[in-house]
């Protein structure tokens, strides 16, 4: 549809930003919103203008004004509800299902009806069900706490009971490398079920250092934290 393809063509022909150099290094959104709200005589004044715009049918401008207050005053519940009302009105006008969903789920988020943590956890669980052992372990590279790992060198071979897959994980120079098979120089070889591997919870040591697997996964940041799209 034009609403999605036109921006893609623009990005391809013009740039990864909108072409206005002012947008290369924009001001911090929260700081900018706070300064705008101060110049506009405070959040209450801005919200009055947002409500008036919404009442007049200018839902886009109402949402933009309310967003300034949401950023400047994150705990302002009235601002969230005004923005939610504007987004819902915009969403009901849309035929494009993707665009409609963005508007309506945004409204639900602002009203506190959606839990970003639960949504992210559900999505990751769905993706995990289709991943191979190597894919799961390869994803650990992005969870590694490089500062905590420091100069630790560790090599762990992993055998997955359910699928008979075998991989080796090498930790060195604060990065993880993943190889097929069990390396001959592994500090330890462990056996896990697919569930244990997905949770990085525990493993049975077949040979080598019994603490190696626990030490390796101890360097992973596995906390699942969602994020709000409309309250930033």
Tab-separated table of C-alpha atoms in Angstrom:
chain	number	residue	atom	x	y	z
A	1	UNK	CA	0.000	0.000	0.000
A	2	UNK	CA	1.169	3.616	-0.514
A	3	UNK	CA	1.459	4.241	3.211
A	4	UNK	CA	4.195	1.603	3.495
A	5	UNK	CA	5.804	1.459	0.043
A	6	UNK	CA	6.261	5.202	-0.496
A	7	UNK	CA	8.462	5.623	2.612
A	8	UNK	CA	10.491	2.607	1.481
A	9	UNK	CA	11.113	4.174	-1.930
A	10	UNK	CA	11.981	7.493	-0.270
A	11	UNK	CA	14.492	5.807	2.005
A	12	UNK	CA	16.024	3.990	-0.942
A	13	UNK	CA	16.403	7.085	-3.107
A	14	UNK	CA	16.996	9.861	-0.588
A	15	UNK	CA	18.491	8.590	2.647
A	16	UNK	CA	17.974	6.770	5.915
A	17	UNK	CA	16.683	10.040	7.395
A	18	UNK	CA	14.250	12.559	5.922
A	19	UNK	CA	16.876	14.639	4.151
A	20	UNK	CA	16.642	17.634	6.501
A	21	UNK	CA	20.001	17.950	8.254
A	22	UNK	CA	18.184	19.201	11.348
A	23	UNK	CA	17.090	15.598	11.886
A	24	UNK	CA	20.582	14.114	11.791
A	25	UNK	CA	21.160	14.593	15.522
A	26	UNK	CA	17.776	15.622	16.947
A	27	UNK	CA	17.320	16.823	20.499
A	28	UNK	CA	16.468	14.226	23.119
A	29	UNK	CA	12.677	13.662	22.767
A	30	UNK	CA	11.939	14.034	26.487
A	31	UNK	CA	14.070	17.153	26.832
A	32	UNK	CA	12.515	18.716	23.729
A	33	UNK	CA	8.987	17.899	24.891
A	34	UNK	CA	9.659	19.395	28.324
A	35	UNK	CA	10.966	22.613	26.805
A	36	UNK	CA	8.035	22.828	24.394
A	37	UNK	CA	5.527	22.298	27.204
A	38	UNK	CA	7.245	24.972	29.324
A	39	UNK	CA	7.108	27.441	26.424
A	40	UNK	CA	3.422	26.616	25.948
A	41	UNK	CA	2.608	27.582	29.558
A	42	UNK	CA	2.578	24.074	31.038
A	43	UNK	CA	1.017	20.683	30.566
A	44	UNK	CA	-2.517	21.701	31.513
A	45	UNK	CA	-2.589	24.344	28.795
A	46	UNK	CA	-1.244	21.906	26.217
A	47	UNK	CA	-3.813	19.271	27.190
A	48	UNK	CA	-6.638	21.815	26.941
A	49	UNK	CA	-5.497	22.506	23.372
A	50	UNK	CA	-5.259	18.769	22.661
A	51	UNK	CA	-8.789	18.174	23.942
A	52	UNK	CA	-10.093	21.064	21.831
A	53	UNK	CA	-8.386	19.670	18.726
A	54	UNK	CA	-9.837	16.229	19.434
A	55	UNK	CA	-13.293	17.711	19.885
A	56	UNK	CA	-12.914	19.520	16.539
A	57	UNK	CA	-11.993	16.268	14.791
A	58	UNK	CA	-8.274	17.044	14.415
A	59	UNK	CA	-7.224	13.822	16.091
A	60	UNK	CA	-3.697	13.825	14.676
A	61	UNK	CA	-2.854	17.216	16.174
A	62	UNK	CA	-4.545	16.208	19.417
A	63	UNK	CA	-2.321	13.121	19.637
A	64	UNK	CA	0.803	15.167	18.870
A	65	UNK	CA	-0.004	17.726	21.574
A	66	UNK	CA	-0.833	15.031	24.122
A	67	UNK	CA	2.392	13.211	23.296
A	68	UNK	CA	4.389	16.274	24.337
A	69	UNK	CA	2.846	16.059	27.796
A	70	UNK	CA	3.258	12.271	27.951
A	71	UNK	CA	6.989	12.742	27.382
A	72	UNK	CA	7.388	15.775	29.617
A	73	UNK	CA	5.223	14.359	32.418
A	74	UNK	CA	5.344	10.522	32.243
A	75	UNK	CA	3.002	10.119	35.217
A	76	UNK	CA	0.293	12.385	33.789
A	77	UNK	CA	-2.627	9.972	33.405
A	78	UNK	CA	-4.858	12.575	31.742
A	79	UNK	CA	-2.288	13.068	28.983
A	80	UNK	CA	-2.202	9.331	28.314
A	81	UNK	CA	-5.983	9.131	28.085
A	82	UNK	CA	-6.190	12.121	25.737
A	83	UNK	CA	-3.594	10.596	23.440
A	84	UNK	CA	-5.347	7.212	23.646
A	85	UNK	CA	-8.671	8.782	22.651
A	86	UNK	CA	-7.048	10.527	19.688
A	87	UNK	CA	-5.308	7.341	18.539
A	88	UNK	CA	-8.487	5.315	18.831
A	89	UNK	CA	-10.374	7.884	16.710
A	90	UNK	CA	-7.609	7.745	14.092
A	91	UNK	CA	-7.590	3.962	14.157
A	92	UNK	CA	-11.296	3.651	13.528
A	93	UNK	CA	-10.849	5.684	10.346
A	94	UNK	CA	-8.253	3.291	8.908
A	95	UNK	CA	-8.893	0.460	6.468
A	96	UNK	CA	-5.279	-0.728	6.410
A	97	UNK	CA	-5.186	-3.452	9.099
A	98	UNK	CA	-1.547	-2.856	10.050
A	99	UNK	CA	-2.023	0.886	10.512
A	100	UNK	CA	-5.315	0.336	12.327
A	101	UNK	CA	-3.605	-2.095	14.696
A	102	UNK	CA	-0.840	0.382	15.542
A	103	UNK	CA	-3.380	3.031	16.472
A	104	UNK	CA	-5.665	0.777	18.505
A	105	UNK	CA	-2.962	-1.165	20.333
A	106	UNK	CA	-1.311	2.178	21.093
A	107	UNK	CA	-4.531	3.316	22.731
A	108	UNK	CA	-4.716	0.120	24.779
A	109	UNK	CA	-1.115	0.533	25.898
A	110	UNK	CA	-1.717	4.105	27.051
A	111	UNK	CA	-4.804	3.011	28.964
A	112	UNK	CA	-2.816	0.293	30.724
A	113	UNK	CA	-4.700	-2.591	29.099
A	114	UNK	CA	-1.577	-4.131	27.520
A	115	UNK	CA	1.435	-5.551	29.351
A	116	UNK	CA	4.559	-5.056	27.168
A	117	UNK	CA	6.477	-7.621	29.247
A	118	UNK	CA	3.856	-10.316	28.636
A	119	UNK	CA	3.679	-9.575	24.917
A	120	UNK	CA	7.456	-9.787	24.514
A	121	UNK	CA	7.655	-12.999	26.540
A	122	UNK	CA	4.890	-14.605	24.472
A	123	UNK	CA	6.583	-13.619	21.211
A	124	UNK	CA	9.954	-14.996	22.324
A	125	UNK	CA	8.331	-18.240	23.480
A	126	UNK	CA	6.639	-18.622	20.095
A	127	UNK	CA	9.909	-18.057	18.249
A	128	UNK	CA	11.811	-20.421	20.545
A	129	UNK	CA	9.529	-23.327	19.678
A	130	UNK	CA	10.822	-23.342	16.096
A	131	UNK	CA	14.527	-22.853	16.798
A	132	UNK	CA	17.262	-25.440	16.580
A	133	UNK	CA	19.759	-25.898	19.398
A	134	UNK	CA	22.380	-24.008	17.414
A	135	UNK	CA	19.975	-21.104	16.868
A	136	UNK	CA	19.190	-20.931	20.582
A	137	UNK	CA	22.849	-20.942	21.561
A	138	UNK	CA	23.748	-18.469	18.800
A	139	UNK	CA	21.219	-16.051	20.296
A	140	UNK	CA	23.233	-16.054	23.513
A	141	UNK	CA	25.752	-13.850	21.716
A	142	UNK	CA	23.322	-10.959	22.011
A	143	UNK	CA	22.640	-11.617	25.691
A	144	UNK	CA	26.261	-11.771	26.794
A	145	UNK	CA	27.275	-9.232	29.429
A	146	UNK	CA	30.645	-8.385	27.922
A	147	UNK	CA	31.839	-6.421	30.959
A	148	UNK	CA	31.043	-9.297	33.307
A	149	UNK	CA	32.685	-11.850	31.009
A	150	UNK	CA	35.832	-9.750	30.759
A	151	UNK	CA	38.801	-11.876	29.722
A	152	UNK	CA	37.250	-15.182	30.774
A	153	UNK	CA	38.041	-18.034	28.387
A	154	UNK	CA	35.688	-20.970	28.452
A	155	UNK	CA	34.692	-23.710	26.002
A	156	UNK	CA	31.603	-25.836	26.596
A	157	UNK	CA	30.292	-28.665	24.434
A	158	UNK	CA	26.513	-29.147	24.545
A	159	UNK	CA	24.610	-32.297	23.645
A	160	UNK	CA	20.828	-31.961	23.313
A	161	UNK	CA	18.989	-35.101	24.367
A	162	UNK	CA	15.768	-34.455	22.435
A	163	UNK	CA	17.299	-33.759	19.024
A	164	UNK	CA	20.754	-35.346	19.293
A	165	UNK	CA	22.238	-31.994	18.221
A	166	UNK	CA	25.755	-31.133	19.312
A	167	UNK	CA	27.293	-27.660	19.491
A	168	UNK	CA	30.266	-26.032	21.123
A	169	UNK	CA	30.231	-22.569	22.674
A	170	UNK	CA	33.487	-20.662	23.048
A	171	UNK	CA	33.771	-17.596	25.247
A	172	UNK	CA	36.806	-15.427	24.636
A	173	UNK	CA	37.583	-11.711	24.391
A	174	UNK	CA	34.079	-10.969	25.726
A	175	UNK	CA	32.337	-12.591	22.736
A	176	UNK	CA	30.690	-15.950	22.109
A	177	UNK	CA	31.470	-18.193	19.157
A	178	UNK	CA	29.294	-21.165	18.250
A	179	UNK	CA	30.507	-24.229	16.355
A	180	UNK	CA	28.862	-27.440	15.165
A	181	UNK	CA	29.856	-30.599	17.028
A	182	UNK	CA	31.774	-31.123	20.265
A	183	UNK	CA	35.262	-29.602	20.281
A	184	UNK	CA	38.099	-31.811	21.476
A	185	UNK	CA	39.449	-29.018	23.676
A	186	UNK	CA	36.152	-28.342	25.498
A	187	UNK	CA	36.552	-27.519	29.196
A	188	UNK	CA	33.338	-29.451	29.781
A	189	UNK	CA	30.723	-31.431	27.878
A	190	UNK	CA	27.165	-31.236	29.131
A	191	UNK	CA	23.876	-32.890	28.318
A	192	UNK	CA	20.591	-30.928	28.289
A	193	UNK	CA	16.995	-31.252	27.213
A	194	UNK	CA	15.608	-28.762	24.703
A	195	UNK	CA	13.652	-27.084	27.513
A	196	UNK	CA	16.745	-26.718	29.687
A	197	UNK	CA	18.652	-25.246	26.782
A	198	UNK	CA	15.899	-22.746	25.974
A	199	UNK	CA	15.836	-21.624	29.622
A	200	UNK	CA	19.613	-21.869	30.024
A	201	UNK	CA	18.666	-23.277	33.416
A	202	UNK	CA	20.707	-26.403	34.135
A	203	UNK	CA	22.683	-29.210	32.545
A	204	UNK	CA	24.216	-32.556	33.432
A	205	UNK	CA	27.990	-32.608	33.096
A	206	UNK	CA	29.275	-35.600	31.142
A	207	UNK	CA	32.945	-34.716	31.363
A	208	UNK	CA	35.198	-31.884	32.458
A	209	UNK	CA	34.494	-28.961	34.761
A	210	UNK	CA	31.078	-29.405	36.397
A	211	UNK	CA	30.817	-25.652	37.017
A	212	UNK	CA	31.564	-24.628	33.427
A	213	UNK	CA	27.995	-24.514	32.068
A	214	UNK	CA	26.699	-22.551	35.053
A	215	UNK	CA	29.571	-20.112	34.743
A	216	UNK	CA	28.913	-19.651	31.029
A	217	UNK	CA	25.175	-18.955	31.318
A	218	UNK	CA	25.880	-16.783	34.352
A	219	UNK	CA	27.339	-14.210	31.967
A	220	UNK	CA	24.047	-13.967	30.052
A	221	UNK	CA	21.548	-11.192	30.642
A	222	UNK	CA	18.316	-13.184	30.407
A	223	UNK	CA	15.918	-10.710	31.972
A	224	UNK	CA	12.926	-10.232	29.666
A	225	UNK	CA	11.882	-6.589	29.792
A	226	UNK	CA	9.188	-5.202	27.525
A	227	UNK	CA	9.015	-1.610	26.393
A	228	UNK	CA	6.272	0.881	25.668
A	229	UNK	CA	5.917	2.227	22.165
A	230	UNK	CA	3.622	5.172	22.957
A	231	UNK	CA	4.918	6.352	26.310
A	232	UNK	CA	8.489	7.171	25.392
